[in-house]
PDB file of C-alpha atoms in Angstrom:
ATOM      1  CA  UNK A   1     -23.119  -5.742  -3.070  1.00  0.00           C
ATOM      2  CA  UNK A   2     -24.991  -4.168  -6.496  1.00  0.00           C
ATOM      3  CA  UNK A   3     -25.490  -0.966  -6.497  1.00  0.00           C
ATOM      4  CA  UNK A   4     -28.989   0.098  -5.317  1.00  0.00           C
ATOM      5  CA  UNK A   5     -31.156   0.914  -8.203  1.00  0.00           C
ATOM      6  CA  UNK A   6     -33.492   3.982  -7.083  1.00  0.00           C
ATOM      7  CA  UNK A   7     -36.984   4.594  -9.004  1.00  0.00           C
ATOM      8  CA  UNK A   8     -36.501   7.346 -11.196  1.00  0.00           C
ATOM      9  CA  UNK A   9     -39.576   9.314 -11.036  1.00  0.00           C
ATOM     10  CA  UNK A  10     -42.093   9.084  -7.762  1.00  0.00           C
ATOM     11  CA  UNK A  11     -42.585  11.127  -4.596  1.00  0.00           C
ATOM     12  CA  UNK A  12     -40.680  12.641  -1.930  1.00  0.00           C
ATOM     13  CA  UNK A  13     -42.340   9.412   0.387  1.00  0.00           C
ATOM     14  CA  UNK A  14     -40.984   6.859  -1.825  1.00  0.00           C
ATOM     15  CA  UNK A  15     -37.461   8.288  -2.707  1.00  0.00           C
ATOM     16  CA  UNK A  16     -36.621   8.582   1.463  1.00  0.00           C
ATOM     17  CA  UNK A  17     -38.595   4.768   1.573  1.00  0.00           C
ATOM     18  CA  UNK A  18     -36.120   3.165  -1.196  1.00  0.00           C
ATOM     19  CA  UNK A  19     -32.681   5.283   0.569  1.00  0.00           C
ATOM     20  CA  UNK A  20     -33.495   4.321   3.727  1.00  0.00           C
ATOM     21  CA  UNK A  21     -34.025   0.923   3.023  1.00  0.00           C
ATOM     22  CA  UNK A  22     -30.879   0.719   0.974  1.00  0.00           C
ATOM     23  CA  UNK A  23     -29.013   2.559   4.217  1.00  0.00           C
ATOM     24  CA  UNK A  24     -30.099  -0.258   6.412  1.00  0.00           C
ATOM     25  CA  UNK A  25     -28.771  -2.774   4.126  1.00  0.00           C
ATOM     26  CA  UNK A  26     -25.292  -1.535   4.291  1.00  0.00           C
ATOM     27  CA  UNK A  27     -25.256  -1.308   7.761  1.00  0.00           C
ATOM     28  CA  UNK A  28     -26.293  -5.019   8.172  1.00  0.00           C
ATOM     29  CA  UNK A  29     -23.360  -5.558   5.545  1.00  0.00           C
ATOM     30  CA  UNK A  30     -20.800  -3.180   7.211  1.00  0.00           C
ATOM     31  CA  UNK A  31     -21.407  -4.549  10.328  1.00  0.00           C
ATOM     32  CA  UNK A  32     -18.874  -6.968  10.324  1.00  0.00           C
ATOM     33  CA  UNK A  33     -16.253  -4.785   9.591  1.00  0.00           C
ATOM     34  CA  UNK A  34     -17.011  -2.250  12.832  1.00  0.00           C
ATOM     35  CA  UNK A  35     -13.477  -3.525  14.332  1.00  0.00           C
ATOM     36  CA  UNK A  36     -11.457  -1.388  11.682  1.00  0.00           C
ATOM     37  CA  UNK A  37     -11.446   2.557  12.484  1.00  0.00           C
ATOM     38  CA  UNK A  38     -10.463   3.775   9.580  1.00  0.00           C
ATOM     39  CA  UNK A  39     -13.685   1.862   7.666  1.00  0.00           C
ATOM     40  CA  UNK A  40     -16.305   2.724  10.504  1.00  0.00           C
ATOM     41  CA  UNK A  41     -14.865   6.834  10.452  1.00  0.00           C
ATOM     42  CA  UNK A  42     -15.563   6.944   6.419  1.00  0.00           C
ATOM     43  CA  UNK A  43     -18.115   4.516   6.457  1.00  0.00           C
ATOM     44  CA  UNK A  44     -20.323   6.252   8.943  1.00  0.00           C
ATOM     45  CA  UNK A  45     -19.021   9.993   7.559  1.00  0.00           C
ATOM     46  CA  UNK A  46     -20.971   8.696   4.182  1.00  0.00           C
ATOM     47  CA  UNK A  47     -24.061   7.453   5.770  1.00  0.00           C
ATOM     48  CA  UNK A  48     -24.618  10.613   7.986  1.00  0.00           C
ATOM     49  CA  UNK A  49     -24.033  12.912   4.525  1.00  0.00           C
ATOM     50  CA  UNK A  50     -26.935  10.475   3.037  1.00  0.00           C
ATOM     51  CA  UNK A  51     -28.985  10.854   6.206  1.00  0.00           C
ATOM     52  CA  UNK A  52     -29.055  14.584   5.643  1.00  0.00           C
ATOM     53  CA  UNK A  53     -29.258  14.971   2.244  1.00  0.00           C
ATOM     54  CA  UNK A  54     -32.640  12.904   2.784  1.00  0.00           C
ATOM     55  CA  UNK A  55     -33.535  14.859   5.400  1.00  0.00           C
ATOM     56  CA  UNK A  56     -32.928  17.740   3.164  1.00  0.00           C
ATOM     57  CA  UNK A  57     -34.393  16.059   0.241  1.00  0.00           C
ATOM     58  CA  UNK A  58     -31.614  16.269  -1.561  1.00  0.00           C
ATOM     59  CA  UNK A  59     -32.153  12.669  -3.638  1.00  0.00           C
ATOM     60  CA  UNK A  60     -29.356  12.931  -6.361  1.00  0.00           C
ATOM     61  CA  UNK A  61     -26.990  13.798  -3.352  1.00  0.00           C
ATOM     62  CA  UNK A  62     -28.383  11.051  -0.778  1.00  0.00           C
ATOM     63  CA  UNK A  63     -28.319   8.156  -4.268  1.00  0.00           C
ATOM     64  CA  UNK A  64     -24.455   9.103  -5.001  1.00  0.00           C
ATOM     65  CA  UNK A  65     -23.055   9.105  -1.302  1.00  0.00           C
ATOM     66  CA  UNK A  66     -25.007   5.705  -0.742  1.00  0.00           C
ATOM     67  CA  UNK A  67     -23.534   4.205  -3.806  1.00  0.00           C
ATOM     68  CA  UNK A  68     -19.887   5.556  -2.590  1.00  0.00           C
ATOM     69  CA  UNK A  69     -20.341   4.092   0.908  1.00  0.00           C
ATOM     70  CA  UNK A  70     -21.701   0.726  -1.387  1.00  0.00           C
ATOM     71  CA  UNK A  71     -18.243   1.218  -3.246  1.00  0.00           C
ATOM     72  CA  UNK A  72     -16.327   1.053   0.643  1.00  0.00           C
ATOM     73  CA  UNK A  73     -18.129  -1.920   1.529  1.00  0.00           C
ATOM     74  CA  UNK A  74     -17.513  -4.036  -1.195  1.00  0.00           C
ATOM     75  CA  UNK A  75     -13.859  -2.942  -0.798  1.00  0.00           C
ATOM     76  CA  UNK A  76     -14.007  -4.347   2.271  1.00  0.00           C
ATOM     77  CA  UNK A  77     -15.530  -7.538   1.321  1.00  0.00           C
ATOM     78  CA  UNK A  78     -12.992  -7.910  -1.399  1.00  0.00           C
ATOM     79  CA  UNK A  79     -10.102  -7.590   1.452  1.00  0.00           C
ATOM     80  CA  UNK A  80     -11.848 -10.161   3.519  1.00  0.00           C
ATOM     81  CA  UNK A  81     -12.045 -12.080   0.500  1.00  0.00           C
ATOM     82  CA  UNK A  82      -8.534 -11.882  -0.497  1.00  0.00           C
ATOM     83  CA  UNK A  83      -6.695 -13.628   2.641  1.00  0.00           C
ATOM     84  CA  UNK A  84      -5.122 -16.098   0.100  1.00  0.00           C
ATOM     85  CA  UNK A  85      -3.757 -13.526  -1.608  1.00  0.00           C
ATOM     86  CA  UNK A  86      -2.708 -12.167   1.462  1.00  0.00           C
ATOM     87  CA  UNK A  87      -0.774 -14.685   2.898  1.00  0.00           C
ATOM     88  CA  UNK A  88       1.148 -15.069  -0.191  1.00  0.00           C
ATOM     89  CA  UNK A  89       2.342 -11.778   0.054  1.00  0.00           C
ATOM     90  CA  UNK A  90       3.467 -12.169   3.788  1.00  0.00           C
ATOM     91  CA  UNK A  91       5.484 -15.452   2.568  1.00  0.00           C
ATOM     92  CA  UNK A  92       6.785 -13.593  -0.376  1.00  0.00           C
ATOM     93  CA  UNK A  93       7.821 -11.009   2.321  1.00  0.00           C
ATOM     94  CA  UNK A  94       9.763 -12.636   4.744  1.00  0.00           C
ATOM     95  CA  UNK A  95      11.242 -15.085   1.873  1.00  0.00           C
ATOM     96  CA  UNK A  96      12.910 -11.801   0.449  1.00  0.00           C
ATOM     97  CA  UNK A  97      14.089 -10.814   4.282  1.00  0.00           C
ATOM     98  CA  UNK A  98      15.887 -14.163   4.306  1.00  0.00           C
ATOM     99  CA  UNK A  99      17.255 -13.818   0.692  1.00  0.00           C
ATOM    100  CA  UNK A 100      18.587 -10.392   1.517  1.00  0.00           C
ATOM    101  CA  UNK A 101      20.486 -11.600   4.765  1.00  0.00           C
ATOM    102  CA  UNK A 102      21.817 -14.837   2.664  1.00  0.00           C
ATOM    103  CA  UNK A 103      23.297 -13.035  -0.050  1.00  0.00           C
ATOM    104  CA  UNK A 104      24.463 -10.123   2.458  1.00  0.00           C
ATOM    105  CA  UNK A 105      26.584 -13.311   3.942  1.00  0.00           C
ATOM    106  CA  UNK A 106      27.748 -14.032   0.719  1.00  0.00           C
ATOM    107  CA  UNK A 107      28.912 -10.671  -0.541  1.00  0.00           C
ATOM    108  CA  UNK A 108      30.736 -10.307   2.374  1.00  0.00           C
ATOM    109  CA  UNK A 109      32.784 -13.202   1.988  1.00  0.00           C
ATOM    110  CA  UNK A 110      33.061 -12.599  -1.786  1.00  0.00           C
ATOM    111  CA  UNK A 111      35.330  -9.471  -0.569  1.00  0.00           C
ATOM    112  CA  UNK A 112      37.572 -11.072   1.227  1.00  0.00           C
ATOM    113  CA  UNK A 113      37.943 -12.905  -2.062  1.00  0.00           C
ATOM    114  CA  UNK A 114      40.697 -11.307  -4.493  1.00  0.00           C
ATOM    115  CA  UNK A 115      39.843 -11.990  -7.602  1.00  0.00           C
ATOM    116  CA  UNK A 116      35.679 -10.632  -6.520  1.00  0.00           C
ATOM    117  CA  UNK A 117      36.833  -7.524  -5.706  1.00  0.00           C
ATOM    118  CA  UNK A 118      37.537  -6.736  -9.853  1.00  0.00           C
ATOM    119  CA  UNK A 119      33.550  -7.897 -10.301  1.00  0.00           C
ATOM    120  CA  UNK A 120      31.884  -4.670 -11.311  1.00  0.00           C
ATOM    121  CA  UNK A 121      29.870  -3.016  -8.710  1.00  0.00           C
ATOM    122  CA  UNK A 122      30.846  -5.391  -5.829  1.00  0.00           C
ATOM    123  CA  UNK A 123      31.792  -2.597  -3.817  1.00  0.00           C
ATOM    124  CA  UNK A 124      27.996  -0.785  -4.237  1.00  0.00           C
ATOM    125  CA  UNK A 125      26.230  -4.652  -3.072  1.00  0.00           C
ATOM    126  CA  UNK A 126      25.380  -2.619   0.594  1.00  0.00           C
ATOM    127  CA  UNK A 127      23.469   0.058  -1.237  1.00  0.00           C
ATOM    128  CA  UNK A 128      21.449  -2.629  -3.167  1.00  0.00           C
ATOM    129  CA  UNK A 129      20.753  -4.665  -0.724  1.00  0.00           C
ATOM    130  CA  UNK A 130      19.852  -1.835   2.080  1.00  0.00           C
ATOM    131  CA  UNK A 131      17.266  -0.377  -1.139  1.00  0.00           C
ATOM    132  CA  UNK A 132      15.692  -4.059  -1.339  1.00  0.00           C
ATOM    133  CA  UNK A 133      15.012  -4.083   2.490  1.00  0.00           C
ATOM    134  CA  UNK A 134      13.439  -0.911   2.027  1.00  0.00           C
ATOM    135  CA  UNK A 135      10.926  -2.023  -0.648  1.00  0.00           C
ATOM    136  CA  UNK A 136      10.866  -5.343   1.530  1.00  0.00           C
ATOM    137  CA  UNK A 137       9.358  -2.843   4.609  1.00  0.00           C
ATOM    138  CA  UNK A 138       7.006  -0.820   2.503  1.00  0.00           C
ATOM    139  CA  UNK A 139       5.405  -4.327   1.004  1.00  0.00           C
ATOM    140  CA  UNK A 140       5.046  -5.446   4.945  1.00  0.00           C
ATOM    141  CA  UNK A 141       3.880  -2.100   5.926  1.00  0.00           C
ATOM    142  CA  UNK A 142       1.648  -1.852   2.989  1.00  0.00           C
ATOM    143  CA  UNK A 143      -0.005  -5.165   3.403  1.00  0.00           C
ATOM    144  CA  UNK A 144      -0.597  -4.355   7.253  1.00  0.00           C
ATOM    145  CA  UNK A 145      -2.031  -1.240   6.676  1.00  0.00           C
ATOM    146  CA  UNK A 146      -4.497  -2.005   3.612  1.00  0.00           C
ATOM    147  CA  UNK A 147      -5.657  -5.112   5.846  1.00  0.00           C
ATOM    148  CA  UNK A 148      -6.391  -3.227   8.678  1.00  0.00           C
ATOM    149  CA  UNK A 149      -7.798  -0.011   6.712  1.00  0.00           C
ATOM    150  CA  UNK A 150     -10.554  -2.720   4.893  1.00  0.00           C
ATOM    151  CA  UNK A 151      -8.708  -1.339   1.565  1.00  0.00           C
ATOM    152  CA  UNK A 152      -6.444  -4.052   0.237  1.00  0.00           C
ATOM    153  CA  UNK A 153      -6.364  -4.030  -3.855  1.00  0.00           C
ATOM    154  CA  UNK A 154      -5.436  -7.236  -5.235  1.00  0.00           C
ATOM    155  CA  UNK A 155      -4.848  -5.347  -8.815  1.00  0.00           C
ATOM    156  CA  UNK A 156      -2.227  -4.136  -6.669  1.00  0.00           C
ATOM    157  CA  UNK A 157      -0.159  -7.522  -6.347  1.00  0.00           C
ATOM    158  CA  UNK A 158       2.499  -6.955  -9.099  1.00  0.00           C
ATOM    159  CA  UNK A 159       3.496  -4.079  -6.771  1.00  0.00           C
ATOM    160  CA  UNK A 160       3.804  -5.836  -3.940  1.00  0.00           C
ATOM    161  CA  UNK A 161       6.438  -8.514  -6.125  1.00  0.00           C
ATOM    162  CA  UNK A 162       8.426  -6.144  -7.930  1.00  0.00           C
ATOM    163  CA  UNK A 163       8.467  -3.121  -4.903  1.00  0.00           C
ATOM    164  CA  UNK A 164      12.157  -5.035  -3.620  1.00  0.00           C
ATOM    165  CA  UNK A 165      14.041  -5.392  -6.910  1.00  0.00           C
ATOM    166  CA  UNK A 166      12.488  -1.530  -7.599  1.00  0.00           C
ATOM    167  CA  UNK A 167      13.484  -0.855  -4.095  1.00  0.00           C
ATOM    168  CA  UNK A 168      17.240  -1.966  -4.855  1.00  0.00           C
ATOM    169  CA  UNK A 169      17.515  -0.396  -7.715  1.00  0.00           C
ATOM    170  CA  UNK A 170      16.123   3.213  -6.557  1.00  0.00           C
ATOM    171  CA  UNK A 171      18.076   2.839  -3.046  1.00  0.00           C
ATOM    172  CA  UNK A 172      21.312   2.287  -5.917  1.00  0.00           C
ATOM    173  CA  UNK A 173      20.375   5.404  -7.829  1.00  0.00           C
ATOM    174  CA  UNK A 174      20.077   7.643  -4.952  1.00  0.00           C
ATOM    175  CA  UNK A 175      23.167   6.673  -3.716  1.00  0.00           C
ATOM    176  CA  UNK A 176      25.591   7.164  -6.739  1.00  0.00           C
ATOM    177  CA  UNK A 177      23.229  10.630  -7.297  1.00  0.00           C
ATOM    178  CA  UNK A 178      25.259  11.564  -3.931  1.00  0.00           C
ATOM    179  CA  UNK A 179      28.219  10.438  -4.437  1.00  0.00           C
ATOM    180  CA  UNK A 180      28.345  11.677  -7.691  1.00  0.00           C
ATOM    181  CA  UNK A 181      27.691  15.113  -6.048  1.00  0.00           C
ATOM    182  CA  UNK A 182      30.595  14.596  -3.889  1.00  0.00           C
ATOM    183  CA  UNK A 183      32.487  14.278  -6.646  1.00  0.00           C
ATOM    184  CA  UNK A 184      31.789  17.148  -8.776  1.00  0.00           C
ATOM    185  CA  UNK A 185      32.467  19.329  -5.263  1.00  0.00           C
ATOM    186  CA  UNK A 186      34.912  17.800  -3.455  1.00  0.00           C
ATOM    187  CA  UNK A 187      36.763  15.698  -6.139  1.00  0.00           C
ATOM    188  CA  UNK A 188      35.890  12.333  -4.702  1.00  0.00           C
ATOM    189  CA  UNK A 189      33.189   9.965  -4.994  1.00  0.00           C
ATOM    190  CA  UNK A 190      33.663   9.104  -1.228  1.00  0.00           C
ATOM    191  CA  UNK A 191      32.464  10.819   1.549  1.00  0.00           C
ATOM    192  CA  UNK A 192      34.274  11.169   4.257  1.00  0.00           C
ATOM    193  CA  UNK A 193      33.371   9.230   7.695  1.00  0.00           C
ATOM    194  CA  UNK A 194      30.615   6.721   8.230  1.00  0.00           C
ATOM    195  CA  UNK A 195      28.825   5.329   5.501  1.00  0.00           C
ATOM    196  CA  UNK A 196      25.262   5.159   8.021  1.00  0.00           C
ATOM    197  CA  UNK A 197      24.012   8.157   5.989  1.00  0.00           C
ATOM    198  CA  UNK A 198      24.279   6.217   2.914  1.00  0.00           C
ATOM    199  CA  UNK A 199      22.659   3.735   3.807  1.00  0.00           C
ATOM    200  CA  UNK A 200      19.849   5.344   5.572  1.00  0.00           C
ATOM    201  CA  UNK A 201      19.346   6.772   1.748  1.00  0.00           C
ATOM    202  CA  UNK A 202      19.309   3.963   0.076  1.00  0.00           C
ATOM    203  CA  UNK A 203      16.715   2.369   2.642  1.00  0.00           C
ATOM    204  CA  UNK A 204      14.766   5.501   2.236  1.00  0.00           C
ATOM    205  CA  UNK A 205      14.748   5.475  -1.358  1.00  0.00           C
ATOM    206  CA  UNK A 206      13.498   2.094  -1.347  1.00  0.00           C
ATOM    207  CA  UNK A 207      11.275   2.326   0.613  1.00  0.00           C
ATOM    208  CA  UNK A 208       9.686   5.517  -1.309  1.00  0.00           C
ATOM    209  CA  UNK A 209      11.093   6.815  -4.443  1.00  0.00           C
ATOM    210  CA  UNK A 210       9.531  10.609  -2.947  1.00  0.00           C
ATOM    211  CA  UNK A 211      11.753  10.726  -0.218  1.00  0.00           C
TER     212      UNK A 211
END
């Protein structure tokens, strides 16, 4: 939708006229989109702010929270618009699930293998791999979300392709970062008992580098 271009200079009676009219226009747009909560709470939270800054004649006020709530409906017309892109980033998803549980197959058959266990960094391929099915779940849980919310960015779609190879990378990092602290305290680089934690921390951090 273009934004709504008010008349500059005229009367009270044609400034509430030209907002009103451009109100009832986004509700016939926005209509469609009624099934999502999170659009209908901010959608209708901008049009009642308009409603009373017109009722307060407040113009400037009523113009700018029309054009936002123009901004949230052509967000959600873009999502609607992007299922293509969409469903290429659900493939992409589950493709990497099923690339993650192939090569955890094949790691773990490489160390049963004598001469793999000299390959550098074989031993840290759990920690990788548990970071990559962390940025594998934020990508699903992302694209859920953003589809649901009316809010899905397709300038957003390099980070939904590179989130698992960042996740395995940060899961990686934040898992030497504590074993390295294990080592300057205790002397080793391996804590004792199960490794569960570690892994939990290397799903966490890729899943979100602010964990």
């Amino acid at each position: 939708l273009p934004l709504k271009k008010f008349t500059a200079e005229a009367d009270a009676k044609v400034f509430r006229q030209e907002i009103l009219a451009a109100i009832d226009e986004l509700n016939a747009a926005a209509k469609d989109f009624s099934s999502s909560k999170s659009f209908s709470k901010e959608y209708l939270g901008l049009i009642s702010q308009a409603e009373a800054h017109v009722t307060g004649e407040r113009w400037s006020d009523a113009r700018r929270t029309v054009w936002a709530a123009t901004f949230l409906v052509n967000r959600a017309l873009e999502t609607r618009g992007a299922s293509r892109q969409r469903t290429w980033v659900a493939i992409y998803s589950v493709l990497c699930l099923l690339l993650l549980m192939v090569l955890g197959l094949e790691f773990r058959k490489l160390e049963t293998v004598s001469w793999a266990n000299a390959v550098f960094g074989l031993s840290y391929w759990r920690y990788l791999l548990m970071g990559a099915a962390g940025g594998v779940t934020i990508v699903i849980w992302g694209l859920i979300k953003h589809t649901i919310d009316l809010d899905f960015d397709t300038h957003y779609l390099a980070w939904y392709l590179f989130k698992p190879v960042l996740g395995a990378i940060m899961g990686l990092i934040a898992v030497l970062i504590i074993l390295g602290g294990f080592l300057a305290v205790q002397g080793t680089s391996v804590p004792q008992g199960s490794q569960l934690p570690l892994y939990i921390v290397a799903f966490l951090a890729g899943f979100s580098e602010r964990f």
